[in-house]
Amino acid sequence: MITISVKLFAGIKDIVGKDEVELSVADASPVAEALASLAENNPLLRPWKNHVRFAVNKIYVQPDHLLKSRDEVAIIPPVSGG
Amino acid sequence: MITISVKLFAGIKDIVGKDEVELSVADASPVAEALASLAENNPLLRPWKNHVRFAVNKIYVQPDHLLKSRDEVAIIPPVSGG
Amino acid sequence: MIQIIRDKININALLAAVADPAAGGIDIFIGTTRNHSDGKDVLELEYEAYQDMALPMMRQIADDAKERWGVMKIAVVHRIGKVPVGEASVAIAVSSAHRKEAFEACRYIIDTLKKTVPIWKKELFADGSKWVGERP
Amino acid sequence: MIQIIRDKININALLAAVADPAAGGIDIFIGTTRNHSDGKDVLELEYEAYQDMALPMMRQIADDAKERWGVMKIAVVHRIGKVPVGEASVAIAVSSAHRKEAFEACRYIIDTLKKTVPIWKKELFADGSKWVGERP
């Protein structure tokens, strides 16, 4: 298992009630596992699966991007800046 | 004959040395006559014939637009505002 | 706000003139005097206008843009007289519900103004001056 | 000048940042908060950013625009936290030798920023609030 930090924003942050959580996941898990893992305990997160993007160490990555220990993951709901 | 006022700008004003002149032209002369009439006494104006537009009473008109007494004519060299 | 002025253009005044609580975006174009022209150093610019014709034309161009793009408010200010290098000679602001229309209307206004409105620019060099624009 | 700030955006600071004696034009886009959304009155907006990612992305977008259009200087400032209706949430300024490139680069930057940079907007109504953007 590895430890990753997961940053949360906007609607997802509101559902979880925190802007950052630490997770333990299997080494070389796909980044999408960060959301799946949180959704296990929080059904409200499940419908978000197809509406978010992921970033690892501040760069957008595909959902199948593999994680390493200490990665900074961010779950990015649809952006609305500007 | 009718009397018209002719406003001059930019390079044409510099050649004539005035920003406005009064001219007497035949009634119903085309507006292009305003430049032709000035050019009679000032050869430097002759090459401008195909480089100017005309306005009568503050509206662009074609060179064959016919003049009436007291019209305000303007000889408009190529504009360069902005 | 459609003006020809001799003083420095105040961009905040244009912004205030086009502000609208229903606007989602404002596009502003500012034309500034450049320090070179055809490889020569420009020391200063001087603008002259046929004001009685230029002002109604500027108003008409703004009205046309408002109708064509459905934008909210438009400000067009042209400075005349001497304009030091780097300062604004013209500024246009357009507010709109959506940004696409603000950009397109603003670009239309400056393009049309430059092509049609009777205003002239003279470049002053160390060794003389020259009215800008096609000439014989 | 690439910034995410909590205070009111100062347009004059952006103008100063992109001023260049060789520039012929500056295009500025200002995104302002609208007072209605889907027929409801918006009282206030609140923005949140993933700053550590948003800032480098804003820098990259500006660099891409500079390379693609050959423009001179670019300023991009996004405000976060509460933004009253009518005030600027984002401002982008681009200076360029020629105006076409300033308009196109400015439009590219706001379009790309809105689609990609991790910043979120929440609308506050009399009876609640809502994060803007597609959701489940």
Short mmCIF file of C-alpha atoms in Angstrom, two decimals:
data_model
loop_
_atom_site.label_atom_id
_atom_site.label_comp_id
_atom_site.label_asym_id
_atom_site.label_seq_id
_atom_site.Cartn_x
_atom_site.Cartn_y
_atom_site.Cartn_z
CA MET A 1 0.00 0.00 0.00
CA ILE A 2 1.06 3.59 -0.63
CA THR A 3 -0.12 6.85 0.88
CA ILE A 4 -1.37 9.66 -1.33
CA SER A 5 -2.86 13.06 -0.55
CA VAL A 6 -6.06 13.91 -2.37
CA LYS A 7 -7.13 17.52 -2.84
CA LEU A 8 -10.85 18.24 -3.15
CA PHE A 9 -12.60 21.25 -4.63
CA ALA A 10 -15.98 22.90 -5.14
CA GLY A 11 -18.96 20.50 -5.11
CA ILE A 12 -16.82 17.49 -4.18
CA LYS A 13 -15.18 19.32 -1.30
CA ASP A 14 -18.67 20.22 -0.02
CA ILE A 15 -19.81 16.57 -0.15
CA VAL A 16 -16.71 15.27 1.66
CA GLY A 17 -16.57 18.23 4.04
CA LYS A 18 -12.77 18.56 3.72
CA ASP A 19 -10.43 20.12 1.19
CA GLU A 20 -7.79 17.41 1.53
CA VAL A 21 -7.68 13.78 2.66
CA GLU A 22 -4.94 11.14 2.90
CA LEU A 23 -5.68 7.75 1.37
CA SER A 24 -3.94 4.39 1.38
CA VAL A 25 -4.19 2.60 -1.96
CA ALA A 26 -2.40 -0.34 -3.56
CA ASP A 27 0.90 0.63 -5.17
CA ALA A 28 0.44 1.50 -8.86
CA SER A 29 -3.30 1.98 -8.53
CA PRO A 30 -4.90 4.06 -11.30
CA VAL A 31 -5.60 7.62 -10.17
CA ALA A 32 -9.35 7.05 -10.65
CA GLU A 33 -9.10 4.80 -7.58
CA ALA A 34 -8.83 7.97 -5.46
CA LEU A 35 -12.44 8.87 -6.21
CA ALA A 36 -13.63 5.24 -6.13
CA SER A 37 -12.08 4.76 -2.72
CA LEU A 38 -13.78 7.87 -1.31
CA ALA A 39 -17.09 6.86 -2.92
CA GLU A 40 -17.09 3.53 -1.05
CA ASN A 41 -17.95 5.41 2.13
CA ASN A 42 -19.90 8.19 0.48
CA PRO A 43 -22.56 7.24 -2.07
CA LEU A 44 -23.07 10.91 -3.01
CA LEU A 45 -19.71 10.81 -4.76
CA ARG A 46 -20.57 7.90 -7.05
CA PRO A 47 -22.39 9.87 -9.77
CA TRP A 48 -19.31 12.13 -10.13
CA LYS A 49 -17.22 9.35 -11.69
CA ASN A 50 -17.81 10.52 -15.27
CA HIS A 51 -17.75 14.23 -14.47
CA VAL A 52 -14.31 14.76 -13.02
CA ARG A 53 -10.77 15.03 -14.28
CA PHE A 54 -7.69 14.05 -12.28
CA ALA A 55 -4.40 15.81 -11.73
CA VAL A 56 -1.27 14.25 -10.28
CA ASN A 57 1.40 16.59 -8.93
CA LYS A 58 -0.48 19.53 -10.52
CA ILE A 59 -0.72 18.13 -14.03
CA TYR A 60 -3.83 16.71 -15.69
CA VAL A 61 -3.57 12.94 -16.25
CA GLN A 62 -5.82 10.23 -17.67
CA PRO A 63 -7.95 8.21 -15.19
CA ASP A 64 -5.68 5.16 -15.74
CA HIS A 65 -2.51 7.04 -14.74
CA LEU A 66 -0.66 4.91 -12.13
CA LEU A 67 0.05 6.31 -8.69
CA LYS A 68 3.30 6.34 -6.69
CA SER A 69 3.80 6.96 -3.00
CA ARG A 70 3.40 10.63 -1.89
CA ASP A 71 1.71 11.64 -5.13
CA GLU A 72 -0.46 14.75 -4.79
CA VAL A 73 -3.74 13.81 -6.41
CA ALA A 74 -6.46 16.33 -7.20
CA ILE A 75 -10.02 15.48 -8.12
CA ILE A 76 -11.09 18.24 -10.49
CA PRO A 77 -14.82 18.77 -10.94
CA PRO A 78 -15.88 20.70 -14.06
CA VAL A 79 -14.06 24.04 -13.92
CA SER A 80 -15.96 27.32 -14.05
CA GLY A 81 -13.39 30.07 -13.65
CA GLY A 82 -13.31 33.23 -15.69
CA MET B 1 -22.11 80.74 -59.42
CA ILE B 2 -22.53 79.48 -55.87
CA THR B 3 -20.35 79.86 -52.80
CA ILE B 4 -19.18 76.82 -50.88
CA SER B 5 -16.88 76.40 -47.91
CA VAL B 6 -14.14 73.80 -48.27
CA LYS B 7 -12.52 72.24 -45.23
CA LEU B 8 -8.94 71.01 -45.57
CA PHE B 9 -7.05 68.52 -43.46
CA ALA B 10 -3.67 66.92 -42.88
CA GLY B 11 -1.34 66.92 -45.89
CA ILE B 12 -3.74 68.97 -48.02
CA LYS B 13 -4.13 71.61 -45.32
CA ASP B 14 -0.33 71.86 -45.14
CA ILE B 15 -0.07 72.40 -48.91
CA VAL B 16 -2.77 75.07 -48.99
CA GLY B 17 -1.68 76.64 -45.71
CA LYS B 18 -5.27 77.03 -44.47
CA ASP B 19 -7.83 74.74 -42.86
CA GLU B 20 -10.79 76.28 -44.68
CA VAL B 21 -11.35 78.25 -47.87
CA GLU B 22 -14.39 79.71 -49.61
CA LEU B 23 -14.80 78.95 -53.30
CA SER B 24 -17.13 80.14 -56.04
CA VAL B 25 -18.12 77.37 -58.42
CA ALA B 26 -20.84 76.96 -61.04
CA ASP B 27 -24.18 75.86 -59.57
CA ALA B 28 -24.53 72.07 -59.59
CA SER B 29 -20.82 71.49 -60.04
CA PRO B 30 -19.62 68.03 -59.00
CA VAL B 31 -17.91 68.08 -55.59
CA ALA B 32 -14.63 66.97 -57.21
CA GLU B 33 -14.52 70.48 -58.67
CA ALA B 34 -13.58 71.78 -55.21
CA LEU B 35 -10.17 70.09 -55.44
CA ALA B 36 -9.77 70.80 -59.16
CA SER B 37 -10.45 74.49 -58.57
CA LEU B 38 -7.83 74.70 -55.80
CA ALA B 39 -5.35 72.73 -57.91
CA GLU B 40 -5.54 75.32 -60.70
CA ASN B 41 -3.53 77.70 -58.56
CA ASN B 42 -1.53 75.04 -56.75
CA PRO B 43 0.12 72.30 -58.83
CA LEU B 44 1.10 70.39 -55.65
CA LEU B 45 -2.55 69.47 -55.20
CA ARG B 46 -2.93 67.84 -58.62
CA PRO B 47 -1.52 64.39 -57.75
CA TRP B 48 -4.05 64.14 -54.88
CA LYS B 49 -7.00 63.77 -57.25
CA ASN B 50 -7.14 59.98 -56.99
CA HIS B 51 -6.23 59.86 -53.29
CA VAL B 52 -8.98 61.82 -51.63
CA ARG B 53 -12.60 61.30 -50.70
CA PHE B 54 -15.17 64.06 -50.45
CA ALA B 55 -17.78 64.83 -47.83
CA VAL B 56 -20.67 67.24 -48.22
CA ASN B 57 -22.34 68.49 -45.06
CA LYS B 58 -20.38 65.88 -43.06
CA ILE B 59 -21.36 62.84 -45.11
CA TYR B 60 -19.14 60.98 -47.58
CA VAL B 61 -20.33 61.42 -51.18
CA GLN B 62 -19.13 60.29 -54.60
CA PRO B 63 -16.89 62.69 -56.61
CA ASP B 64 -19.81 63.39 -59.00
CA HIS B 65 -22.14 64.54 -56.20
CA LEU B 66 -23.65 67.91 -57.25
CA LEU B 67 -23.13 70.98 -55.09
CA LYS B 68 -25.66 73.53 -53.84
CA SER B 69 -25.05 76.98 -52.42
CA ARG B 70 -23.64 77.04 -48.85
CA ASP B 71 -22.66 73.37 -48.92
CA GLU B 72 -19.91 72.47 -46.49
CA VAL B 73 -17.42 70.49 -48.54
CA ALA B 74 -14.54 68.58 -47.01
CA ILE B 75 -11.60 67.16 -48.92
CA ILE B 76 -10.64 64.02 -47.01
CA PRO B 77 -7.12 62.69 -47.56
CA PRO B 78 -6.54 59.04 -46.60
CA VAL B 79 -7.54 58.73 -42.94
CA SER B 80 -5.10 57.41 -40.36
CA GLY B 81 -6.84 57.63 -37.00
CA GLY B 82 -6.82 54.95 -34.37
CA MET C 1 -19.75 57.71 -24.28
CA ILE C 2 -18.48 58.86 -27.68
CA GLN C 3 -15.79 61.51 -27.41
CA ILE C 4 -12.91 63.27 -29.12
CA ILE C 5 -10.70 64.80 -26.45
CA ARG C 6 -7.35 66.58 -26.09
CA ASP C 7 -6.42 65.14 -22.71
CA LYS C 8 -5.05 61.80 -21.69
CA ILE C 9 -7.64 59.02 -22.12
CA ASN C 10 -8.94 57.73 -18.79
CA ILE C 11 -9.56 54.01 -19.17
CA ASN C 12 -11.43 53.85 -15.86
CA ALA C 13 -13.94 56.36 -17.21
CA LEU C 14 -14.61 54.10 -20.21
CA LEU C 15 -15.00 51.12 -17.90
CA ALA C 16 -17.47 53.00 -15.75
CA ALA C 17 -19.39 54.06 -18.86
CA VAL C 18 -19.93 50.49 -20.07
CA ALA C 19 -20.41 48.79 -16.69
CA ASP C 20 -23.71 46.95 -16.46
CA PRO C 21 -24.83 44.47 -13.78
CA ALA C 22 -26.12 42.16 -16.52
CA ALA C 23 -22.79 42.17 -18.38
CA GLY C 24 -20.62 39.07 -18.29
CA GLY C 25 -17.65 40.56 -20.07
CA ILE C 26 -16.04 43.74 -21.28
CA ASP C 27 -13.56 43.93 -24.11
CA ILE C 28 -11.36 47.01 -24.36
CA PHE C 29 -9.04 47.93 -27.17
CA ILE C 30 -6.44 50.62 -26.62
CA GLY C 31 -4.43 51.95 -29.53
CA THR C 32 -1.05 53.21 -28.37
CA THR C 33 1.50 55.31 -30.20
CA ARG C 34 4.54 53.33 -31.30
CA ASN C 35 8.11 54.51 -30.98
CA HIS C 36 9.14 53.54 -34.49
CA SER C 37 7.78 53.69 -38.03
CA ASP C 38 9.53 52.35 -41.12
CA GLY C 39 12.72 51.97 -39.12
CA LYS C 40 12.76 55.57 -37.87
CA ASP C 41 12.34 56.69 -34.26
CA VAL C 42 9.00 58.39 -33.66
CA LEU C 43 9.28 61.10 -30.99
CA GLU C 44 5.64 62.02 -30.77
CA LEU C 45 2.34 61.69 -32.63
CA GLU C 46 -0.11 64.40 -33.46
CA TYR C 47 -3.74 63.75 -34.36
CA GLU C 48 -6.20 65.98 -36.14
CA ALA C 49 -9.92 65.32 -36.63
CA TYR C 50 -12.79 66.68 -38.67
CA GLN C 51 -14.75 66.65 -35.46
CA ASP C 52 -18.19 67.60 -36.77
CA MET C 53 -18.09 64.59 -39.08
CA ALA C 54 -15.97 62.22 -36.98
CA LEU C 55 -18.19 62.28 -33.90
CA PRO C 56 -21.44 61.36 -35.66
CA MET C 57 -19.57 58.64 -37.56
CA MET C 58 -18.19 57.21 -34.32
CA ARG C 59 -21.72 57.24 -32.89
CA GLN C 60 -23.07 55.49 -35.99
CA ILE C 61 -20.36 52.81 -35.90
CA ALA C 62 -21.16 52.13 -32.23
CA ASP C 63 -24.89 51.95 -32.98
CA ASP C 64 -24.26 49.55 -35.87
CA ALA C 65 -22.15 47.31 -33.63
CA LYS C 66 -24.79 47.37 -30.91
CA GLU C 67 -27.45 46.27 -33.34
CA ARG C 68 -25.35 43.67 -35.14
CA TRP C 69 -23.95 41.91 -32.05
CA GLY C 70 -26.60 42.78 -29.47
CA VAL C 71 -23.99 44.11 -27.06
CA MET C 72 -24.92 46.26 -24.08
CA LYS C 73 -22.90 49.45 -23.85
CA ILE C 74 -20.13 50.96 -25.95
CA ALA C 75 -17.60 53.70 -25.27
CA VAL C 76 -15.35 55.15 -27.98
CA VAL C 77 -12.83 57.88 -27.16
CA HIS C 78 -10.26 59.28 -29.56
CA ARG C 79 -7.55 61.66 -28.44
CA ILE C 80 -6.34 64.46 -30.73
CA GLY C 81 -3.45 66.90 -30.52
CA LYS C 82 -0.03 65.71 -29.40
CA VAL C 83 0.14 62.20 -28.00
CA PRO C 84 3.45 61.10 -26.45
CA VAL C 85 4.84 57.70 -27.42
CA GLY C 86 3.28 54.91 -25.37
CA GLU C 87 0.09 56.81 -24.53
CA ALA C 88 -3.35 55.88 -25.82
CA SER C 89 -4.61 57.59 -28.95
CA VAL C 90 -7.90 55.68 -29.01
CA ALA C 91 -9.82 53.45 -26.62
CA ILE C 92 -12.94 51.38 -27.21
CA ALA C 93 -14.87 49.47 -24.58
CA VAL C 94 -17.78 47.10 -25.18
CA SER C 95 -19.83 45.32 -22.51
CA SER C 96 -21.89 42.28 -23.37
CA ALA C 97 -23.72 39.38 -21.78
CA HIS C 98 -21.27 37.02 -23.50
CA ARG C 99 -17.63 37.55 -24.37
CA LYS C 100 -17.70 36.46 -28.03
CA GLU C 101 -19.91 39.41 -28.97
CA ALA C 102 -17.81 41.85 -26.92
CA PHE C 103 -14.63 40.80 -28.79
CA GLU C 104 -16.22 40.88 -32.23
CA ALA C 105 -18.00 44.20 -31.76
CA CYS C 106 -14.85 45.83 -30.34
CA ARG C 107 -12.77 44.63 -33.27
CA TYR C 108 -15.39 45.80 -35.76
CA ILE C 109 -15.42 49.26 -34.21
CA ILE C 110 -11.65 49.82 -34.29
CA ASP C 111 -11.34 48.35 -37.80
CA THR C 112 -14.16 50.54 -39.13
CA LEU C 113 -12.97 53.63 -37.29
CA LYS C 114 -9.47 53.31 -38.75
CA LYS C 115 -10.78 52.85 -42.27
CA THR C 116 -13.48 55.50 -42.36
CA VAL C 117 -13.49 58.15 -39.63
CA PRO C 118 -11.87 61.46 -40.69
CA ILE C 119 -8.97 61.55 -38.25
CA TRP C 120 -5.33 61.91 -39.27
CA LYS C 121 -2.07 61.09 -37.59
CA LYS C 122 1.25 62.89 -38.06
CA GLU C 123 4.49 61.26 -36.96
CA LEU C 124 7.16 63.55 -35.60
CA PHE C 125 10.77 62.47 -36.12
CA ALA C 126 14.04 64.12 -35.10
CA ASP C 127 14.39 65.43 -38.66
CA GLY C 128 10.83 66.28 -39.63
CA SER C 129 7.29 65.00 -39.68
CA LYS C 130 4.97 63.01 -41.91
CA TRP C 131 1.21 62.55 -42.20
CA VAL C 132 0.47 58.84 -42.10
CA GLY C 133 -1.55 57.19 -44.86
CA GLU C 134 -1.39 56.58 -48.58
CA ARG C 135 -0.41 59.67 -50.54
CA PRO C 136 0.46 60.66 -54.09
CA MET D 1 2.08 39.46 -14.53
CA ILE D 2 0.25 36.22 -13.76
CA GLN D 3 -1.67 36.37 -10.50
CA ILE D 4 -4.46 34.92 -8.41
CA ILE D 5 -5.53 37.52 -5.88
CA ARG D 6 -8.23 38.11 -3.26
CA ASP D 7 -8.52 41.86 -3.74
CA LYS D 8 -10.24 43.94 -6.36
CA ILE D 9 -8.51 43.68 -9.73
CA ASN D 10 -6.68 46.88 -10.66
CA ILE D 11 -6.95 47.32 -14.42
CA ASN D 12 -4.37 50.10 -14.43
CA ALA D 13 -1.84 47.68 -12.95
CA LEU D 14 -2.45 45.27 -15.84
CA LEU D 15 -2.10 48.11 -18.34
CA ALA D 16 1.18 49.17 -16.78
CA ALA D 17 2.40 45.57 -16.87
CA VAL D 18 1.84 45.19 -20.62
CA ALA D 19 2.82 48.71 -21.71
CA ASP D 20 5.62 48.69 -24.27
CA PRO D 21 6.86 51.61 -26.39
CA ALA D 22 6.89 49.31 -29.43
CA ALA D 23 3.25 48.25 -28.91
CA GLY D 24 0.61 49.56 -31.27
CA GLY D 25 -2.35 48.10 -29.43
CA ILE D 26 -3.53 46.52 -26.22
CA ASP D 27 -6.58 44.31 -25.93
CA ILE D 28 -8.07 43.77 -22.50
CA PHE D 29 -10.80 41.36 -21.54
CA ILE D 30 -12.55 41.74 -18.22
CA GLY D 31 -14.92 39.08 -16.98
CA THR D 32 -17.55 40.57 -14.70
CA THR D 33 -20.01 38.82 -12.40
CA ARG D 34 -23.55 38.91 -13.70
CA ASN D 35 -26.60 39.66 -11.58
CA HIS D 36 -28.68 36.79 -12.91
CA SER D 37 -28.29 33.13 -13.78
CA ASP D 38 -31.00 30.88 -15.19
CA GLY D 39 -33.57 33.53 -14.33
CA LYS D 40 -32.54 33.83 -10.68
CA ASP D 41 -30.98 36.89 -9.04
CA VAL D 42 -27.33 36.33 -8.17
CA LEU D 43 -26.34 38.25 -5.03
CA GLU D 44 -22.65 37.47 -5.07
CA LEU D 45 -20.10 35.13 -6.61
CA GLU D 46 -17.43 33.17 -4.82
CA TYR D 47 -14.37 31.73 -6.56
CA GLU D 48 -12.05 28.99 -5.42
CA ALA D 49 -8.80 27.91 -7.10
CA TYR D 50 -6.34 25.06 -6.95
CA GLN D 51 -3.66 27.70 -6.90
CA ASP D 52 -0.57 25.51 -7.14
CA MET D 53 -1.88 24.10 -10.40
CA ALA D 54 -3.84 27.10 -11.70
CA LEU D 55 -0.93 29.54 -11.63
CA PRO D 56 1.49 27.43 -13.69
CA MET D 57 -1.34 26.68 -16.14
CA MET D 58 -2.10 30.39 -16.51
CA ARG D 59 1.61 31.01 -17.13
CA GLN D 60 1.71 28.24 -19.74
CA ILE D 61 -1.37 29.54 -21.55
CA ALA D 62 0.19 33.01 -21.70
CA ASP D 63 3.49 31.58 -23.00
CA ASP D 64 1.64 29.57 -25.65
CA ALA D 65 -0.24 32.69 -26.79
CA LYS D 66 2.97 34.71 -26.90
CA GLU D 67 4.62 32.12 -29.11
CA ARG D 68 1.63 31.50 -31.36
CA TRP D 69 0.74 35.15 -32.07
CA GLY D 70 4.10 36.82 -31.44
CA VAL D 71 2.53 39.32 -29.05
CA MET D 72 4.65 41.41 -26.70
CA LYS D 73 3.45 41.25 -23.10
CA ILE D 74 0.61 39.48 -21.34
CA ALA D 75 -1.04 39.95 -17.96
CA VAL D 76 -3.56 37.49 -16.52
CA VAL D 77 -5.15 38.12 -13.12
CA HIS D 78 -7.92 36.02 -11.58
CA ARG D 79 -9.68 37.06 -8.41
CA ILE D 80 -10.84 34.45 -5.88
CA GLY D 81 -13.00 34.63 -2.76
CA LYS D 82 -16.17 36.69 -2.79
CA VAL D 83 -16.72 38.93 -5.81
CA PRO D 84 -19.65 41.36 -5.69
CA VAL D 85 -21.92 41.56 -8.73
CA GLY D 86 -20.50 43.87 -11.39
CA GLU D 87 -16.89 43.55 -10.27
CA ALA D 88 -14.16 41.84 -12.30
CA SER D 89 -13.42 38.18 -11.59
CA VAL D 90 -10.74 37.93 -14.28
CA ALA D 91 -8.77 40.34 -16.43
CA ILE D 92 -6.42 39.65 -19.31
CA ALA D 93 -4.30 42.23 -21.13
CA VAL D 94 -2.22 41.63 -24.24
CA SER D 95 0.05 44.17 -25.96
CA SER D 96 1.13 43.69 -29.52
CA ALA D 97 2.69 45.52 -32.44
CA HIS D 98 -0.56 44.99 -34.37
CA ARG D 99 -4.11 44.80 -33.09
CA LYS D 100 -5.22 41.59 -34.84
CA GLU D 101 -2.77 39.51 -32.81
CA ALA D 102 -3.73 41.27 -29.56
CA PHE D 103 -7.42 40.43 -30.07
CA GLU D 104 -6.80 36.83 -31.07
CA ALA D 105 -4.31 36.08 -28.29
CA CYS D 106 -6.58 37.66 -25.67
CA ARG D 107 -9.55 35.63 -26.82
CA TYR D 108 -7.49 32.43 -26.87
CA ILE D 109 -6.33 33.05 -23.30
CA ILE D 110 -9.80 33.61 -21.80
CA ASP D 111 -11.31 30.71 -23.78
CA THR D 112 -8.53 28.33 -22.70
CA LEU D 113 -8.53 29.54 -19.11
CA LYS D 114 -12.27 28.96 -18.78
CA LYS D 115 -12.05 25.45 -20.22
CA THR D 116 -8.97 24.16 -18.42
CA VAL D 117 -7.70 26.09 -15.40
CA PRO D 118 -8.81 24.60 -12.05
CA ILE D 119 -10.89 27.49 -10.74
CA TRP D 120 -14.53 27.20 -9.64
CA LYS D 121 -17.34 29.67 -9.26
CA LYS D 122 -20.22 29.46 -6.77
CA GLU D 123 -23.32 31.57 -7.27
CA LEU D 124 -25.03 32.84 -4.13
CA PHE D 125 -28.79 33.36 -4.32
CA ALA D 126 -31.26 34.60 -1.71
CA ASP D 127 -32.25 30.97 -1.07
CA GLY D 128 -28.97 29.10 -1.37
CA SER D 129 -25.91 28.65 -3.51
CA LYS D 130 -24.71 26.56 -6.43
CA TRP D 131 -21.32 25.63 -7.89
CA VAL D 132 -21.38 26.47 -11.57
CA GLY D 133 -20.53 23.84 -14.18
CA GLU D 134 -21.75 20.51 -15.41
CA ARG D 135 -22.56 18.10 -12.59
CA PRO D 136 -24.13 14.68 -12.07
#
